[in-house]
Amino acid sequence: MATVTLLETNGLSRRFGGLKAVDGVDFRLDRGEIRAVIGPNGAGKTTFVSLVAGRVPPSEGSIRFEGEDVTRLPAHARVRRGIAYTFQITSIFGNLSVFDNVALAVQSALAKEAGFGARLDEAEIRGRTMTALDLTGLAARADQPAGTLAYGHQRLVEVAMGLGLAPKLLILDEPTQGLSDPEIADFIGLVRTIAETATVMLIEHNMAVVMDLATRITVLDRGRILAEGTPAEIRADARVQHAYLGT
């Protein structure tokens, strides 16, 4: 089956004063991939995905999603087009229940589908919300205030919120941080399930997770792409071994 490009950047750069956090990145992501973006601290990973999601404007370059130029679109407009980004720092509503956090995302997705002013079906909101909670293992915690969850479970609420948006591209930023080993194993299964209907891009420092999950890996170093390839190719790349893997 022919590959279809979902996301493409050309010459994408972002400067913060004299620092070039992202420096002329040409990047292509195909529909259906699980792509890991890795690199040492300060490599520009979070800035890069923030540019893709519209949370940070580029200094130079362009971003195309499903063939359309989205370079100047704000984050909320990119969400409507199908780009969902779970933040590196949890951004849940701590005083609301787990269910209500995810239901807000579901309502947003349904409103996009139905059109402005359309009446939303409460049963569909509940059904989609519970599906996202079931997938992330949070159904039993649906009524719990989200702010009382352990950090790792708050991250899973974010993932459930991302799923509630029915994304075409789900960007996960350090998703396994704070999870126990059994929870990480469950998370790997979750991402594989998500990838049946959405493309996944994740920033992740846990190399066992990266090597297990990713179909391809992009390595950033000092804001530039150092290497790209399959897990086996990246593991064998001498430049990556020197810059990041420490071998």
mmCIF file of N, CA, C and O in Angstrom, residues 32-112:
data_model
loop_
_atom_site.group_PDB
_atom_site.id
_atom_site.type_symbol
_atom_site.label_atom_id
_atom_site.label_comp_id
_atom_site.label_asym_id
_atom_site.label_seq_id
_atom_site.Cartn_x
_atom_site.Cartn_y
_atom_site.Cartn_z
ATOM 1 N N GLY A 32 -0.513 6.705 9.693
ATOM 2 C CA GLY A 32 -0.457 5.372 10.269
ATOM 3 C C GLY A 32 0.824 5.034 11.000
ATOM 4 O O GLY A 32 0.937 3.955 11.595
ATOM 5 N N GLU A 33 1.798 5.952 10.996
ATOM 6 C CA GLU A 33 3.064 5.698 11.695
ATOM 7 C C GLU A 33 2.911 5.837 13.209
ATOM 8 O O GLU A 33 2.032 6.537 13.708
ATOM 9 N N ILE A 34 3.826 5.183 13.922
ATOM 10 C CA ILE A 34 4.150 5.552 15.301
ATOM 11 C C ILE A 34 5.571 6.083 15.234
ATOM 12 O O ILE A 34 6.530 5.329 15.074
ATOM 13 N N ARG A 35 5.715 7.397 15.303
ATOM 14 C CA ARG A 35 7.028 8.031 15.146
ATOM 15 C C ARG A 35 7.515 8.543 16.506
ATOM 16 O O ARG A 35 6.804 9.299 17.178
ATOM 17 N N ALA A 36 8.700 8.142 16.895
ATOM 18 C CA ALA A 36 9.322 8.657 18.113
ATOM 19 C C ALA A 36 10.292 9.775 17.738
ATOM 20 O O ALA A 36 11.026 9.672 16.746
ATOM 21 N N VAL A 37 10.277 10.841 18.523
ATOM 22 C CA VAL A 37 11.240 11.938 18.388
ATOM 23 C C VAL A 37 12.080 11.937 19.648
ATOM 24 O O VAL A 37 11.554 12.134 20.754
ATOM 25 N N ILE A 38 13.368 11.676 19.486
ATOM 26 C CA ILE A 38 14.250 11.555 20.638
ATOM 27 C C ILE A 38 15.426 12.507 20.485
ATOM 28 O O ILE A 38 15.644 13.105 19.438
ATOM 29 N N GLY A 39 16.196 12.624 21.547
ATOM 30 C CA GLY A 39 17.391 13.463 21.534
ATOM 31 C C GLY A 39 17.748 13.880 22.939
ATOM 32 O O GLY A 39 16.939 13.768 23.865
ATOM 33 N N PRO A 40 18.966 14.378 23.126
ATOM 34 C CA PRO A 40 19.391 14.819 24.460
ATOM 35 C C PRO A 40 18.582 16.015 24.922
ATOM 36 O O PRO A 40 17.891 16.676 24.140
ATOM 37 N N ASN A 41 18.663 16.308 26.219
ATOM 38 C CA ASN A 41 17.997 17.497 26.754
ATOM 39 C C ASN A 41 18.462 18.737 26.000
ATOM 40 O O ASN A 41 19.660 18.907 25.733
ATOM 41 N N GLY A 42 17.516 19.603 25.652
ATOM 42 C CA GLY A 42 17.857 20.816 24.922
ATOM 43 C C GLY A 42 17.984 20.620 23.423
ATOM 44 O O GLY A 42 18.399 21.541 22.706
ATOM 45 N N ALA A 43 17.584 19.434 22.927
ATOM 46 C CA ALA A 43 17.720 19.159 21.494
ATOM 47 C C ALA A 43 16.674 19.868 20.652
ATOM 48 O O ALA A 43 16.814 19.958 19.431
ATOM 49 N N GLY A 44 15.598 20.354 21.284
ATOM 50 C CA GLY A 44 14.554 21.056 20.547
ATOM 51 C C GLY A 44 13.304 20.232 20.314
ATOM 52 O O GLY A 44 12.415 20.644 19.548
ATOM 53 N N LYS A 45 13.170 19.109 21.000
ATOM 54 C CA LYS A 45 12.050 18.194 20.758
ATOM 55 C C LYS A 45 10.698 18.834 21.081
ATOM 56 O O LYS A 45 9.780 18.824 20.254
ATOM 57 N N THR A 46 10.569 19.367 22.293
ATOM 58 C CA THR A 46 9.291 19.948 22.697
ATOM 59 C C THR A 46 8.979 21.197 21.884
ATOM 60 O O THR A 46 7.825 21.437 21.515
ATOM 61 N N THR A 47 9.992 21.995 21.553
ATOM 62 C CA THR A 47 9.750 23.163 20.700
ATOM 63 C C THR A 47 9.255 22.717 19.331
ATOM 64 O O THR A 47 8.320 23.315 18.771
ATOM 65 N N PHE A 48 9.835 21.656 18.802
ATOM 66 C CA PHE A 48 9.422 21.166 17.488
ATOM 67 C C PHE A 48 7.953 20.743 17.485
ATOM 68 O O PHE A 48 7.172 21.159 16.618
ATOM 69 N N VAL A 49 7.547 19.930 18.444
ATOM 70 C CA VAL A 49 6.146 19.489 18.447
ATOM 71 C C VAL A 49 5.217 20.640 18.809
ATOM 72 O O VAL A 49 4.060 20.666 18.365
ATOM 73 N N SER A 50 5.682 21.606 19.582
ATOM 74 C CA SER A 50 4.877 22.791 19.868
ATOM 75 C C SER A 50 4.646 23.615 18.602
ATOM 76 O O SER A 50 3.576 24.209 18.415
ATOM 77 N N LEU A 51 5.646 23.656 17.725
ATOM 78 C CA LEU A 51 5.476 24.311 16.425
ATOM 79 C C LEU A 51 4.432 23.581 15.587
ATOM 80 O O LEU A 51 3.554 24.203 14.974
ATOM 81 N N VAL A 52 4.514 22.256 15.576
ATOM 82 C CA VAL A 52 3.560 21.458 14.806
ATOM 83 C C VAL A 52 2.131 21.671 15.318
ATOM 84 O O VAL A 52 1.183 21.792 14.533
ATOM 85 N N ALA A 53 1.986 21.740 16.643
ATOM 86 C CA ALA A 53 0.661 21.878 17.247
ATOM 87 C C ALA A 53 0.138 23.302 17.233
ATOM 88 O O ALA A 53 -1.041 23.530 17.534
ATOM 89 N N GLY A 54 0.987 24.272 16.909
ATOM 90 C CA GLY A 54 0.543 25.656 16.854
ATOM 91 C C GLY A 54 0.647 26.404 18.164
ATOM 92 O O GLY A 54 0.152 27.522 18.283
ATOM 93 N N ARG A 55 1.296 25.803 19.147
ATOM 94 C CA ARG A 55 1.458 26.484 20.436
ATOM 95 C C ARG A 55 2.591 27.497 20.411
ATOM 96 O O ARG A 55 2.644 28.397 21.250
ATOM 97 N N VAL A 56 3.492 27.360 19.445
ATOM 98 C CA VAL A 56 4.612 28.281 19.270
ATOM 99 C C VAL A 56 4.672 28.643 17.790
ATOM 100 O O VAL A 56 4.627 27.740 16.939
ATOM 101 N N PRO A 57 4.754 29.934 17.432
ATOM 102 C CA PRO A 57 4.858 30.302 16.011
ATOM 103 C C PRO A 57 6.284 30.112 15.505
ATOM 104 O O PRO A 57 7.250 30.317 16.255
ATOM 105 N N PRO A 58 6.450 29.720 14.254
ATOM 106 C CA PRO A 58 7.804 29.555 13.717
ATOM 107 C C PRO A 58 8.461 30.887 13.395
ATOM 108 O O PRO A 58 7.776 31.873 13.086
ATOM 109 N N SER A 59 9.761 30.908 13.451
ATOM 110 C CA SER A 59 10.509 32.066 12.967
ATOM 111 C C SER A 59 10.670 31.998 11.453
ATOM 112 O O SER A 59 10.680 33.025 10.766
ATOM 113 N N GLU A 60 10.805 30.761 10.952
ATOM 114 C CA GLU A 60 10.947 30.538 9.506
ATOM 115 C C GLU A 60 10.376 29.164 9.189
ATOM 116 O O GLU A 60 10.209 28.319 10.062
ATOM 117 N N GLY A 61 10.113 28.961 7.892
ATOM 118 C CA GLY A 61 9.708 27.643 7.433
ATOM 119 C C GLY A 61 8.210 27.463 7.357
ATOM 120 O O GLY A 61 7.431 28.379 7.639
ATOM 121 N N SER A 62 7.791 26.247 6.970
ATOM 122 C CA SER A 62 6.378 25.977 6.746
ATOM 123 C C SER A 62 5.988 24.617 7.304
ATOM 124 O O SER A 62 6.830 23.726 7.492
ATOM 125 N N ILE A 63 4.675 24.462 7.559
ATOM 126 C CA ILE A 63 4.084 23.224 8.065
ATOM 127 C C ILE A 63 2.864 22.908 7.219
ATOM 128 O O ILE A 63 1.983 23.757 7.046
ATOM 129 N N ARG A 64 2.800 21.691 6.697
ATOM 130 C CA ARG A 64 1.645 21.239 5.930
ATOM 131 C C ARG A 64 1.050 20.021 6.604
ATOM 132 O O ARG A 64 1.774 19.108 7.020
ATOM 133 N N PHE A 65 -0.278 20.014 6.715
ATOM 134 C CA PHE A 65 -0.999 18.896 7.326
ATOM 135 C C PHE A 65 -2.090 18.464 6.361
ATOM 136 O O PHE A 65 -2.914 19.280 5.955
ATOM 137 N N GLU A 66 -2.064 17.202 5.977
ATOM 138 C CA GLU A 66 -2.974 16.685 4.947
ATOM 139 C C GLU A 66 -2.928 17.538 3.685
ATOM 140 O O GLU A 66 -3.942 17.781 3.035
ATOM 141 N N GLY A 67 -1.737 17.993 3.352
ATOM 142 C CA GLY A 67 -1.536 18.754 2.125
ATOM 143 C C GLY A 67 -1.856 20.227 2.216
ATOM 144 O O GLY A 67 -1.597 20.974 1.271
ATOM 145 N N GLU A 68 -2.395 20.689 3.349
ATOM 146 C CA GLU A 68 -2.760 22.093 3.509
ATOM 147 C C GLU A 68 -1.728 22.823 4.362
ATOM 148 O O GLU A 68 -1.242 22.286 5.358
ATOM 149 N N ASP A 69 -1.432 24.063 3.973
ATOM 150 C CA ASP A 69 -0.499 24.886 4.739
ATOM 151 C C ASP A 69 -1.186 25.360 6.021
ATOM 152 O O ASP A 69 -2.181 26.085 5.972
ATOM 153 N N VAL A 70 -0.657 24.917 7.177
ATOM 154 C CA VAL A 70 -1.238 25.311 8.467
ATOM 155 C C VAL A 70 -0.267 26.171 9.276
ATOM 156 O O VAL A 70 -0.472 26.384 10.469
ATOM 157 N N THR A 71 0.769 26.670 8.613
ATOM 158 C CA THR A 71 1.863 27.354 9.308
ATOM 159 C C THR A 71 1.370 28.466 10.219
ATOM 160 O O THR A 71 1.889 28.647 11.334
ATOM 161 N N ARG A 72 0.394 29.220 9.786
ATOM 162 C CA ARG A 72 -0.062 30.386 10.551
ATOM 163 C C ARG A 72 -1.359 30.135 11.302
ATOM 164 O O ARG A 72 -1.891 31.059 11.926
ATOM 165 N N LEU A 73 -1.861 28.908 11.267
ATOM 166 C CA LEU A 73 -3.094 28.623 11.995
ATOM 167 C C LEU A 73 -2.827 28.537 13.492
ATOM 168 O O LEU A 73 -1.823 27.954 13.917
ATOM 169 N N PRO A 74 -3.718 29.076 14.331
ATOM 170 C CA PRO A 74 -3.556 28.941 15.781
ATOM 171 C C PRO A 74 -3.819 27.511 16.224
ATOM 172 O O PRO A 74 -4.383 26.689 15.483
ATOM 173 N N ALA A 75 -3.452 27.216 17.457
ATOM 174 C CA ALA A 75 -3.550 25.850 17.976
ATOM 175 C C ALA A 75 -4.970 25.306 17.897
ATOM 176 O O ALA A 75 -5.184 24.151 17.505
ATOM 177 N N HIS A 76 -5.975 26.128 18.263
ATOM 178 C CA HIS A 76 -7.349 25.619 18.288
ATOM 179 C C HIS A 76 -7.831 25.249 16.892
ATOM 180 O O HIS A 76 -8.617 24.306 16.720
ATOM 181 N N ALA A 77 -7.349 25.968 15.876
ATOM 182 C CA ALA A 77 -7.735 25.628 14.503
ATOM 183 C C ALA A 77 -7.074 24.321 14.065
ATOM 184 O O ALA A 77 -7.659 23.552 13.296
ATOM 185 N N ARG A 78 -5.885 24.061 14.558
ATOM 186 C CA ARG A 78 -5.225 22.788 14.217
ATOM 187 C C ARG A 78 -5.900 21.625 14.932
ATOM 188 O O ARG A 78 -5.964 20.521 14.389
ATOM 189 N N VAL A 79 -6.389 21.862 16.146
ATOM 190 C CA VAL A 79 -7.166 20.820 16.830
ATOM 191 C C VAL A 79 -8.374 20.449 15.990
ATOM 192 O O VAL A 79 -8.700 19.258 15.823
ATOM 193 N N ARG A 80 -9.049 21.435 15.431
ATOM 194 C CA ARG A 80 -10.224 21.166 14.598
ATOM 195 C C ARG A 80 -9.857 20.373 13.350
ATOM 196 O O ARG A 80 -10.673 19.607 12.839
ATOM 197 N N ARG A 81 -8.638 20.528 12.888
ATOM 198 C CA ARG A 81 -8.188 19.769 11.717
ATOM 199 C C ARG A 81 -7.687 18.367 12.079
ATOM 200 O O ARG A 81 -7.398 17.575 11.193
ATOM 201 N N GLY A 82 -7.539 18.110 13.400
ATOM 202 C CA GLY A 82 -7.196 16.751 13.800
ATOM 203 C C GLY A 82 -5.849 16.577 14.467
ATOM 204 O O GLY A 82 -5.371 15.446 14.587
ATOM 205 N N ILE A 83 -5.218 17.668 14.929
ATOM 206 C CA ILE A 83 -3.934 17.569 15.631
ATOM 207 C C ILE A 83 -4.182 17.755 17.124
ATOM 208 O O ILE A 83 -4.625 18.818 17.557
ATOM 209 N N ALA A 84 -3.914 16.729 17.913
ATOM 210 C CA ALA A 84 -4.083 16.797 19.372
ATOM 211 C C ALA A 84 -2.725 16.600 20.025
ATOM 212 O O ALA A 84 -1.977 15.693 19.668
ATOM 213 N N TYR A 85 -2.426 17.432 21.018
ATOM 214 C CA TYR A 85 -1.111 17.429 21.678
ATOM 215 C C TYR A 85 -1.309 17.338 23.177
ATOM 216 O O TYR A 85 -1.909 18.222 23.785
ATOM 217 N N THR A 86 -0.822 16.256 23.795
ATOM 218 C CA THR A 86 -0.837 16.177 25.257
ATOM 219 C C THR A 86 0.442 16.802 25.776
ATOM 220 O O THR A 86 1.530 16.477 25.331
ATOM 221 N N PHE A 87 0.302 17.703 26.707
ATOM 222 C CA PHE A 87 1.397 18.568 27.109
ATOM 223 C C PHE A 87 2.388 17.851 28.016
ATOM 224 O O PHE A 87 2.040 16.919 28.739
ATOM 225 N N GLN A 88 3.639 18.331 27.996
ATOM 226 C CA GLN A 88 4.669 17.768 28.857
ATOM 227 C C GLN A 88 4.336 18.027 30.321
ATOM 228 O O GLN A 88 4.628 17.222 31.190
ATOM 229 N N ILE A 89 3.707 19.164 30.596
ATOM 230 C CA ILE A 89 3.251 19.476 31.946
ATOM 231 C C ILE A 89 1.739 19.286 31.964
ATOM 232 O O ILE A 89 1.044 19.797 31.098
ATOM 233 N N THR A 90 1.234 18.561 32.927
ATOM 234 C CA THR A 90 -0.192 18.222 32.923
ATOM 235 C C THR A 90 -1.050 19.482 32.877
ATOM 236 O O THR A 90 -0.782 20.468 33.534
ATOM 237 N N SER A 91 -2.103 19.421 32.080
ATOM 238 C CA SER A 91 -2.967 20.588 31.868
ATOM 239 C C SER A 91 -4.426 20.230 32.089
ATOM 240 O O SER A 91 -5.310 20.776 31.449
ATOM 241 N N ILE A 92 -4.684 19.299 32.988
ATOM 242 C CA ILE A 92 -6.052 18.904 33.290
ATOM 243 C C ILE A 92 -6.711 19.932 34.207
ATOM 244 O O ILE A 92 -6.043 20.779 34.802
ATOM 245 N N PHE A 93 -8.035 19.839 34.326
ATOM 246 C CA PHE A 93 -8.779 20.667 35.271
ATOM 247 C C PHE A 93 -8.913 19.860 36.563
ATOM 248 O O PHE A 93 -9.750 18.960 36.662
ATOM 249 N N GLY A 94 -8.079 20.197 37.537
ATOM 250 C CA GLY A 94 -7.965 19.383 38.737
ATOM 251 C C GLY A 94 -9.215 19.313 39.578
ATOM 252 O O GLY A 94 -9.445 18.332 40.293
ATOM 253 N N ASN A 95 -10.055 20.353 39.514
ATOM 254 C CA ASN A 95 -11.269 20.375 40.340
ATOM 255 C C ASN A 95 -12.429 19.627 39.684
ATOM 256 O O ASN A 95 -13.454 19.382 40.329
ATOM 257 N N LEU A 96 -12.288 19.245 38.432
ATOM 258 C CA LEU A 96 -13.326 18.484 37.741
ATOM 259 C C LEU A 96 -13.028 16.987 37.836
ATOM 260 O O LEU A 96 -11.881 16.582 38.016
ATOM 261 N N SER A 97 -14.066 16.183 37.673
ATOM 262 C CA SER A 97 -13.864 14.736 37.682
ATOM 263 C C SER A 97 -13.094 14.304 36.441
ATOM 264 O O SER A 97 -13.006 15.035 35.443
ATOM 265 N N VAL A 98 -12.537 13.110 36.511
ATOM 266 C CA VAL A 98 -11.864 12.537 35.355
ATOM 267 C C VAL A 98 -12.823 12.493 34.171
ATOM 268 O O VAL A 98 -12.471 12.865 33.042
ATOM 269 N N PHE A 99 -14.051 12.049 34.432
ATOM 270 C CA PHE A 99 -15.055 11.973 33.365
ATOM 271 C C PHE A 99 -15.269 13.337 32.716
ATOM 272 O O PHE A 99 -15.285 13.462 31.485
ATOM 273 N N ASP A 100 -15.462 14.377 33.543
ATOM 274 C CA ASP A 100 -15.775 15.692 32.997
ATOM 275 C C ASP A 100 -14.610 16.263 32.187
ATOM 276 O O ASP A 100 -14.834 16.970 31.191
ATOM 277 N N ASN A 101 -13.370 15.993 32.614
ATOM 278 C CA ASN A 101 -12.221 16.441 31.826
ATOM 279 C C ASN A 101 -12.283 15.882 30.414
ATOM 280 O O ASN A 101 -12.111 16.605 29.430
ATOM 281 N N VAL A 102 -12.518 14.587 30.315
ATOM 282 C CA VAL A 102 -12.534 13.939 28.999
ATOM 283 C C VAL A 102 -13.780 14.342 28.220
ATOM 284 O O VAL A 102 -13.728 14.562 27.003
ATOM 285 N N ALA A 103 -14.916 14.489 28.916
ATOM 286 C CA ALA A 103 -16.161 14.878 28.240
ATOM 287 C C ALA A 103 -16.031 16.252 27.582
ATOM 288 O O ALA A 103 -16.626 16.488 26.515
ATOM 289 N N LEU A 104 -15.275 17.160 28.187
ATOM 290 C CA LEU A 104 -15.073 18.470 27.568
ATOM 291 C C LEU A 104 -14.393 18.331 26.215
ATOM 292 O O LEU A 104 -14.756 19.017 25.246
ATOM 293 N N ALA A 105 -13.390 17.443 26.135
ATOM 294 C CA ALA A 105 -12.712 17.211 24.860
ATOM 295 C C ALA A 105 -13.660 16.569 23.849
ATOM 296 O O ALA A 105 -13.675 16.943 22.667
ATOM 297 N N VAL A 106 -14.452 15.606 24.319
ATOM 298 C CA VAL A 106 -15.411 14.942 23.432
ATOM 299 C C VAL A 106 -16.423 15.947 22.885
ATOM 300 O O VAL A 106 -16.749 15.945 21.698
ATOM 301 N N GLN A 107 -16.941 16.815 23.753
ATOM 302 C CA GLN A 107 -17.896 17.843 23.307
ATOM 303 C C GLN A 107 -17.274 18.733 22.240
ATOM 304 O O GLN A 107 -17.941 19.105 21.265
ATOM 305 N N SER A 108 -16.009 19.077 22.415
ATOM 306 C CA SER A 108 -15.325 19.905 21.424
ATOM 307 C C SER A 108 -15.264 19.200 20.075
ATOM 308 O O SER A 108 -15.526 19.809 19.027
ATOM 309 N N ALA A 109 -14.929 17.899 20.099
ATOM 310 C CA ALA A 109 -14.849 17.144 18.844
ATOM 311 C C ALA A 109 -16.220 17.021 18.187
ATOM 312 O O ALA A 109 -16.359 17.170 16.968
ATOM 313 N N LEU A 110 -17.251 16.751 18.984
ATOM 314 C CA LEU A 110 -18.601 16.597 18.431
ATOM 315 C C LEU A 110 -19.129 17.919 17.874
ATOM 316 O O LEU A 110 -19.820 17.938 16.843
ATOM 317 N N ALA A 111 -18.810 19.014 18.558
ATOM 318 C CA ALA A 111 -19.238 20.323 18.060
ATOM 319 C C ALA A 111 -18.595 20.616 16.712
ATOM 320 O O ALA A 111 -19.227 21.191 15.813
ATOM 321 N N LYS A 112 -17.336 20.200 16.550
ATOM 322 C CA LYS A 112 -16.654 20.381 15.274
ATOM 323 C C LYS A 112 -17.356 19.573 14.186
ATOM 324 O O LYS A 112 -17.567 20.053 13.068
#
